[in-house]
Amino acid sequence: MTTTISGWGNYPRQESQCTTPPNAALLRSTVIQEGSFIARGMGRSYGDSASANKVLGTTCCNHFIYFDEHTGKLTAESGITLREILTVIVPKGWFLPVTPGTSYVTLGGAIASDVHGKNHHIAGTFGQHVTALNLVLGTGEFLTASKHENADLFYATCGGMGLTGIIISATIQLIPIRSSFINQKTIKADCIEAACEAFIENNNTTYSVAWIDCLAKGRNLGRSVLMLGEHAKEGGLEIELKEPIAIPFNVPSALLNSMTMKTFNTIYWHKATDKPHNAVPLMPYFYPLDAIGNWNRIYGKAGFLQFQCVLPKSDGVANMRKLLTEVSNSGEGSFLAVLKQFGKANDNLLSFPTEGYTLALDFKLNASTIQTVKSLEAMVVSMGGRIYLTKDAVMQETTFKATYLNWEKFEAVREKYGAIGKFSSAQSKRLGLA
Amino acid sequence: MKKVLIIGATSAIAEHCGRIWATRGDELYLVARNEVHLQTIAADYEVRGASSVAINCVNLNELDRHVDLLESAENAMNGVDVVLIAYGTLSNQKECELSVEETLAEIQTNALSTISLLTLIANRFEAKKSGTICVMSSVAGDRGRASNYVYGSAKAMVTAFTSGLRQRLHKSNVTVVTIKPGFVDTPMTSEFKKGFLWVKPYVVAASIVQAINKNRAEIYVPSFWWLIMLCVKLTPSIVFKKMKM
């Protein structure tokens, strides 16, 4: 059946033949049919990485397989959401080793994007906590990959954007918790230099992330509110899941303009105060936007582009100032801008994080947006940084190949395991992958 | 903690009901045709918190296996409190029109085999003076329409049968719940174009579990289907016969 699909940014849209097989066996029999596919879970990557002419939905393969409550090893099918995993593991005293900013992503998606969280500087990416995964290859063969078995396939699949095969199930190592609360500490930093300084000072804190006012200029440029967190030791292990408030329609785009966003950001900045400690439940701490279903609709019918880059640690602060100057001069930045310090890179071939600073912003789509993003892209390349594939919808092939230096190794692994010609997305074609 | 027998446990709606019961810590006995699929679901329920899960592979069109099936479930869980009957096939109307065999086979699966099970379960629950029987019927059974009247008439039989059963068993403290789902986005309906009336199976499942908890009689899920079907039923035949639905 043909439907119109897009990523979370509602841009670009495309006609696609989508099937969601009810189980892994039928998923396999679809893969061996004619044509090339891309796996799609919750559709939460922002651009076109889960879009293709033929899409294979994984959301019916959403079963738990095994959970060892004593060791914290969890095996589940790839279409299960992190949200569902949390309902089972938190009451038993376990938590995800790494979590992105929404719980509405699938396990398979988290691995394919090799997602990172507020603890990247300490825990690395999601893929680093995967002990094994099972894939359906382009040949229809089921294969297990881990750091010890078919390791080349494993390092290509974690962060491999679904281009090596379809992840059927995975085993992850959870982390123990004693409470479902987070002790949160808030620090205000009045410019980008102070914000980066604060990250370094708090390098030992488990979770750290900053909301950044990307519209502030001059001496306020890069003013940020740092939110630090540690797992609490008390408060019980209950987890409360609220159904999100729905935004039933696209918000008229005129409502979100540089004036309203500037006002929002200014109020947000002045409302924030330095707070030593307050305990907040897990869900609103890690997933504040999950409280609103379809928050992507606030950007109107045209959709939005998300831009996330990482800049290397050396000259990182000075470069970040240059980048932010460009953003604030464009006047197009949004209120959902995030700054974070990354720890060391890992061995996955296409994994995004490298040591330095990462900045993520949304741009409501209009005539000049793509140009703005392209000029930021050029700056990032010249600064030795790169752009997160999961958020990307417009990156050029030359940028990709100049910044993801392992792309040829990645292609060799795809060749070896029969993925070429079987798995491709609109993004992989744009980026010049076979 | 309840002892729940799910017949047609691999149907998407039944599976999501089972997830709610498993999370609650119930004992579950699952019946369906596909063994691999049943094993997958059983493992899932165990992780979610079910206190026990057993499976039984049966083709429910083999009516002579029904007694044995019910006995095995009772033995495995030491009794049964709730039965959910949720299996069925969505008939291909066009093929049925061309084939008597096809039509009767659909009625066999969607009505007669269910009625066999209902008769046996009703007598067992009547004797022990407790229990809840929940059956998936359909809005399609409210009035036959050209596009799916074979499926619809089978479901009409299930609706009428459970209505009578409900009256009969009321004095024996046995509840009969008839569920009439509208459009549900499941593998069974994967070929349909989905509009705003479509809901996800976990939404329907939550309503079903609630209807069972509250001893409801006959419910539409989502509830707005009550109004839609009222209009469908009230349309005069002289108009209805000319409509395309």
Coordinates of C-alpha atoms in Angstrom, one line a residue, chain A residues 24-337:
Chain A
A24 CA 10.4 -11.8 12.1
A25 CA 9.8 -14.7 9.8
L26 CA 7.5 -12.7 7.5
L27 CA 9.9 -9.8 7.7
R28 CA 12.6 -12.0 6.3
S29 CA 10.3 -13.3 3.5
T30 CA 9.7 -9.7 2.5
V31 CA 13.4 -8.9 2.5
I32 CA 14.2 -11.6 0.0
Q33 CA 11.6 -10.3 -2.4
E34 CA 12.5 -8.1 -5.4
G35 CA 13.8 -4.6 -4.6
S36 CA 15.6 -2.6 -1.9
F37 CA 14.2 -1.7 1.5
I38 CA 14.9 0.4 4.5
A39 CA 13.7 -0.5 8.0
R40 CA 11.5 2.0 9.8
G41 CA 10.5 1.9 13.4
M42 CA 8.7 4.9 15.0
G43 CA 9.8 7.3 12.3
R44 CA 11.6 9.6 14.8
S45 CA 14.7 10.3 12.8
Y46 CA 14.3 13.8 11.6
G47 CA 15.2 13.7 7.9
D48 CA 15.0 11.0 5.3
S49 CA 17.0 8.2 6.8
A50 CA 14.0 5.9 7.3
S51 CA 12.3 6.9 4.0
A52 CA 12.6 5.0 0.8
N53 CA 10.4 3.8 -2.0
K54 CA 10.0 0.5 -0.1
V55 CA 9.8 0.7 3.7
L56 CA 9.7 -2.3 6.1
G57 CA 8.0 -1.4 9.3
T58 CA 9.4 -3.1 12.4
T59 CA 6.8 -2.0 15.0
C60 CA 5.0 -5.4 15.0
C61 CA 8.2 -7.1 16.0
N62 CA 8.0 -5.6 19.5
H63 CA 8.3 -8.5 21.9
F64 CA 10.4 -8.9 24.9
I65 CA 12.5 -12.1 24.6
Y66 CA 14.3 -12.4 27.9
F67 CA 15.1 -10.3 30.9
D68 CA 17.6 -11.4 33.6
E69 CA 16.6 -9.3 36.6
H70 CA 19.8 -10.2 38.4
T71 CA 22.3 -9.3 35.7
G72 CA 20.3 -6.6 33.9
K73 CA 20.7 -8.2 30.5
L74 CA 17.7 -7.6 28.3
T75 CA 16.9 -9.2 25.0
A76 CA 14.0 -7.9 22.9
E77 CA 12.8 -7.6 19.3
S78 CA 14.0 -4.5 17.5
G79 CA 10.5 -2.9 17.1
I80 CA 9.9 -2.5 20.8
T81 CA 10.1 1.1 22.0
L82 CA 12.4 2.4 24.8
R83 CA 9.2 3.6 26.5
E84 CA 7.9 0.0 26.7
I85 CA 11.2 -1.3 27.9
L86 CA 11.2 1.3 30.7
T87 CA 7.8 0.2 32.0
V88 CA 9.3 -3.3 32.6
I89 CA 12.8 -2.5 33.8
V90 CA 12.5 0.6 36.0
P91 CA 10.2 -1.1 38.6
K92 CA 12.8 -3.9 38.8
G93 CA 15.6 -1.4 39.5
W94 CA 17.2 -1.1 36.1
F95 CA 17.6 1.7 33.6
L96 CA 18.8 2.2 30.0
P97 CA 22.6 2.7 29.9
V98 CA 22.1 5.5 27.3
T99 CA 18.9 7.2 26.3
P100 CA 18.0 9.8 23.7
G101 CA 15.6 12.7 24.4
T102 CA 12.5 10.7 23.5
S103 CA 11.3 7.4 24.7
Y104 CA 9.2 6.9 21.5
V105 CA 12.1 5.3 19.5
T106 CA 12.5 1.6 18.8
L107 CA 15.4 -0.5 20.1
G108 CA 16.5 -1.1 16.5
G109 CA 16.4 2.6 15.7
A110 CA 18.4 3.4 18.8
I111 CA 21.1 1.0 17.6
A112 CA 21.0 2.0 13.9
S113 CA 21.4 5.7 14.9
D114 CA 23.8 4.8 17.7
V115 CA 22.0 7.4 19.8
H116 CA 23.7 9.3 22.6
G117 CA 22.3 10.9 25.7
K118 CA 23.1 13.3 28.4
N119 CA 25.7 10.9 29.7
H120 CA 27.8 10.6 26.5
H121 CA 30.9 12.0 28.2
I122 CA 30.8 9.0 30.6
A123 CA 28.8 6.2 29.0
G124 CA 29.4 6.7 25.3
T125 CA 26.7 5.8 22.8
F126 CA 23.8 3.2 22.9
G127 CA 25.7 0.8 20.7
Q128 CA 28.5 0.5 23.2
H129 CA 26.0 -1.3 25.6
V130 CA 24.7 -3.7 23.0
T131 CA 26.1 -7.2 23.7
A132 CA 24.7 -8.9 20.6
L133 CA 22.3 -8.3 17.8
N134 CA 20.5 -10.5 15.3
L135 CA 20.0 -9.4 11.7
V136 CA 18.3 -10.4 8.6
L137 CA 20.9 -9.9 5.8
G138 CA 20.1 -9.0 2.2
T139 CA 20.5 -12.6 1.3
G140 CA 17.7 -13.6 3.7
E141 CA 20.2 -15.2 6.1
F142 CA 19.8 -14.7 9.9
L143 CA 23.1 -13.7 11.5
T144 CA 24.3 -12.8 15.0
A145 CA 26.8 -10.0 15.4
S146 CA 28.7 -8.8 18.5
K147 CA 32.1 -7.5 19.4
H148 CA 33.4 -11.1 19.2
E149 CA 31.3 -12.6 16.4
N150 CA 31.1 -11.1 13.0
A151 CA 32.6 -8.0 14.6
D152 CA 32.9 -6.1 11.4
L153 CA 29.2 -6.3 10.8
F154 CA 28.6 -5.3 14.4
Y155 CA 30.6 -2.1 14.2
A156 CA 29.0 -1.3 10.9
T157 CA 25.5 -1.9 12.1
C158 CA 25.7 0.2 15.3
G159 CA 25.3 3.6 13.8
G160 CA 24.8 2.1 10.3
M161 CA 21.4 3.7 9.7
G162 CA 19.8 0.4 8.8
L163 CA 22.0 0.0 5.8
T164 CA 23.7 -3.3 6.7
G165 CA 20.5 -5.4 7.2
I166 CA 17.4 -5.5 9.3
I167 CA 18.0 -5.7 13.0
I168 CA 15.6 -8.3 14.3
S169 CA 16.5 -8.4 18.0
A170 CA 19.2 -7.2 20.3
T171 CA 20.6 -7.8 23.8
I172 CA 21.6 -4.8 25.9
Q173 CA 23.3 -4.4 29.3
L174 CA 21.2 -2.2 31.6
I175 CA 22.4 -0.1 34.5
P176 CA 21.2 -0.6 38.1
I177 CA 19.2 2.2 39.7
R178 CA 18.0 2.6 43.3
S179 CA 15.3 5.2 42.5
S180 CA 13.2 6.4 39.6
F181 CA 14.1 10.0 40.5
I182 CA 16.9 12.2 39.3
N183 CA 18.6 14.8 41.5
Q184 CA 18.7 17.8 39.2
K185 CA 21.0 20.8 39.5
T186 CA 20.6 23.9 37.4
I187 CA 23.4 26.3 36.5
K188 CA 23.1 29.5 34.5
A189 CA 25.9 30.4 32.1
D190 CA 25.7 33.9 30.6
C191 CA 27.7 33.2 27.4
I192 CA 29.0 30.3 25.4
E193 CA 32.5 30.4 27.0
A194 CA 30.9 30.1 30.5
A195 CA 28.7 27.3 29.3
C196 CA 31.6 25.2 28.0
E197 CA 33.6 26.0 31.1
A198 CA 30.7 24.7 33.2
F199 CA 30.6 21.5 31.2
I200 CA 34.3 20.9 31.9
E201 CA 33.9 21.7 35.6
N202 CA 31.1 19.2 35.9
N203 CA 32.7 16.5 33.9
N204 CA 32.2 13.9 36.6
T205 CA 28.4 14.5 36.8
T206 CA 26.6 11.6 35.1
Y207 CA 24.1 13.6 33.1
S208 CA 24.7 17.1 31.7
V209 CA 23.0 19.0 28.9
A210 CA 22.3 22.7 28.3
W211 CA 19.4 24.6 26.8
I212 CA 21.0 27.4 24.8
D213 CA 19.5 30.7 23.6
C214 CA 20.7 30.6 20.0
L215 CA 19.0 34.0 19.3
A216 CA 20.9 36.0 21.9
K217 CA 23.6 38.2 20.5
G218 CA 26.7 40.2 21.5
R219 CA 27.9 39.6 25.1
N220 CA 24.8 37.3 25.7
L221 CA 25.8 35.0 22.7
G222 CA 25.3 31.4 23.7
R223 CA 23.8 32.1 27.1
S224 CA 22.7 28.7 28.5
V225 CA 21.0 26.9 31.3
L226 CA 22.9 23.8 32.3
M227 CA 20.9 20.9 33.6
L228 CA 22.9 18.4 35.6
G229 CA 21.6 15.1 37.0
E230 CA 22.4 12.1 39.1
H231 CA 20.3 9.1 39.8
A232 CA 18.8 9.6 43.2
K233 CA 19.1 6.9 45.9
E234 CA 15.6 7.3 47.4
G235 CA 12.1 7.8 46.2
G236 CA 11.0 4.4 45.1
L237 CA 11.0 2.7 41.7
E238 CA 7.5 3.7 40.4
I239 CA 7.3 4.9 36.9
E240 CA 4.4 7.1 35.7
L241 CA 3.6 7.1 32.0
K242 CA 1.2 9.7 31.0
E243 CA -0.5 9.7 27.6
P244 CA 0.8 12.7 25.7
I245 CA -1.3 15.7 25.1
A246 CA -2.1 15.7 21.4
I247 CA -1.5 18.6 19.0
P248 CA -4.3 17.6 16.6
F249 CA -3.3 19.9 13.7
N250 CA -0.4 21.8 12.2
V251 CA 0.1 25.1 13.9
P252 CA -0.3 28.1 11.4
S253 CA 3.3 28.9 10.7
A254 CA 3.0 32.6 11.2
L255 CA 2.7 32.0 15.0
L256 CA 6.2 30.8 15.1
N257 CA 8.4 33.7 14.0
S258 CA 11.7 35.2 15.2
M259 CA 9.7 37.6 17.4
T260 CA 7.8 34.9 19.3
M261 CA 10.9 32.7 19.6
K262 CA 13.1 35.6 20.8
T263 CA 10.4 36.3 23.4
F264 CA 10.2 32.7 24.5
N265 CA 13.9 32.4 24.8
T266 CA 14.3 35.6 26.8
I267 CA 11.6 34.6 29.2
Y268 CA 13.0 31.1 29.6
W269 CA 16.5 32.5 30.3
H270 CA 15.2 34.9 32.9
K271 CA 12.9 32.4 34.5
A272 CA 15.8 29.9 35.1
T273 CA 17.6 30.3 38.4
D274 CA 20.6 28.5 39.8
K275 CA 19.2 25.6 41.8
P276 CA 21.4 23.4 44.0
H277 CA 19.2 20.3 44.0
N278 CA 15.7 19.1 43.3
A279 CA 14.5 15.6 42.7
V280 CA 12.5 15.1 39.5
P281 CA 11.0 11.8 38.2
L282 CA 12.8 10.1 35.3
M283 CA 10.2 10.6 32.6
P284 CA 10.0 14.4 32.6
Y285 CA 13.7 14.7 33.2
F286 CA 14.8 12.6 30.2
Y287 CA 11.8 13.0 27.9
P288 CA 10.3 16.5 28.5
L289 CA 8.9 16.7 25.0
D290 CA 7.2 13.3 25.2
A291 CA 4.5 15.0 27.2
I292 CA 3.3 16.5 24.0
G293 CA 2.3 14.1 21.2
N294 CA 3.3 15.4 17.7
W295 CA 5.2 18.4 18.9
N296 CA 6.6 18.5 15.4
R297 CA 3.4 20.1 14.3
I298 CA 4.2 23.4 16.0
Y299 CA 6.4 24.1 13.0
G300 CA 3.5 24.1 10.7
K301 CA 2.7 22.2 7.6
A302 CA 6.0 22.9 5.8
G303 CA 7.9 21.1 8.6
F304 CA 11.4 21.8 9.9
L305 CA 15.0 20.9 9.6
Q306 CA 17.0 19.8 12.6
F307 CA 20.6 20.5 12.5
Q308 CA 23.1 18.8 14.9
C309 CA 26.8 19.0 14.5
V310 CA 29.8 18.3 16.6
L311 CA 32.9 20.4 16.7
P312 CA 36.3 19.0 17.8
K313 CA 37.5 19.9 21.3
S314 CA 40.5 21.9 20.2
D315 CA 39.3 25.4 19.3
G316 CA 35.8 24.1 20.1
V317 CA 34.7 27.0 22.1
A318 CA 35.9 29.7 19.6
N319 CA 34.4 27.7 16.7
M320 CA 31.1 27.4 18.6
R321 CA 31.1 31.1 19.0
K322 CA 31.5 31.6 15.2
L323 CA 28.8 29.1 14.5
L324 CA 26.4 30.7 17.0
T325 CA 27.1 34.1 15.6
E326 CA 26.0 32.8 12.2
V327 CA 22.9 31.3 13.6
S328 CA 21.8 34.3 15.6
N329 CA 22.5 36.6 12.6
S330 CA 20.3 34.4 10.5
G331 CA 17.5 35.0 13.0
E332 CA 16.1 31.6 12.2
G333 CA 17.1 29.6 15.2
S334 CA 14.5 28.1 17.4
F335 CA 13.7 27.7 21.1
L336 CA 14.7 24.0 21.1
A337 CA 18.4 24.4 21.0

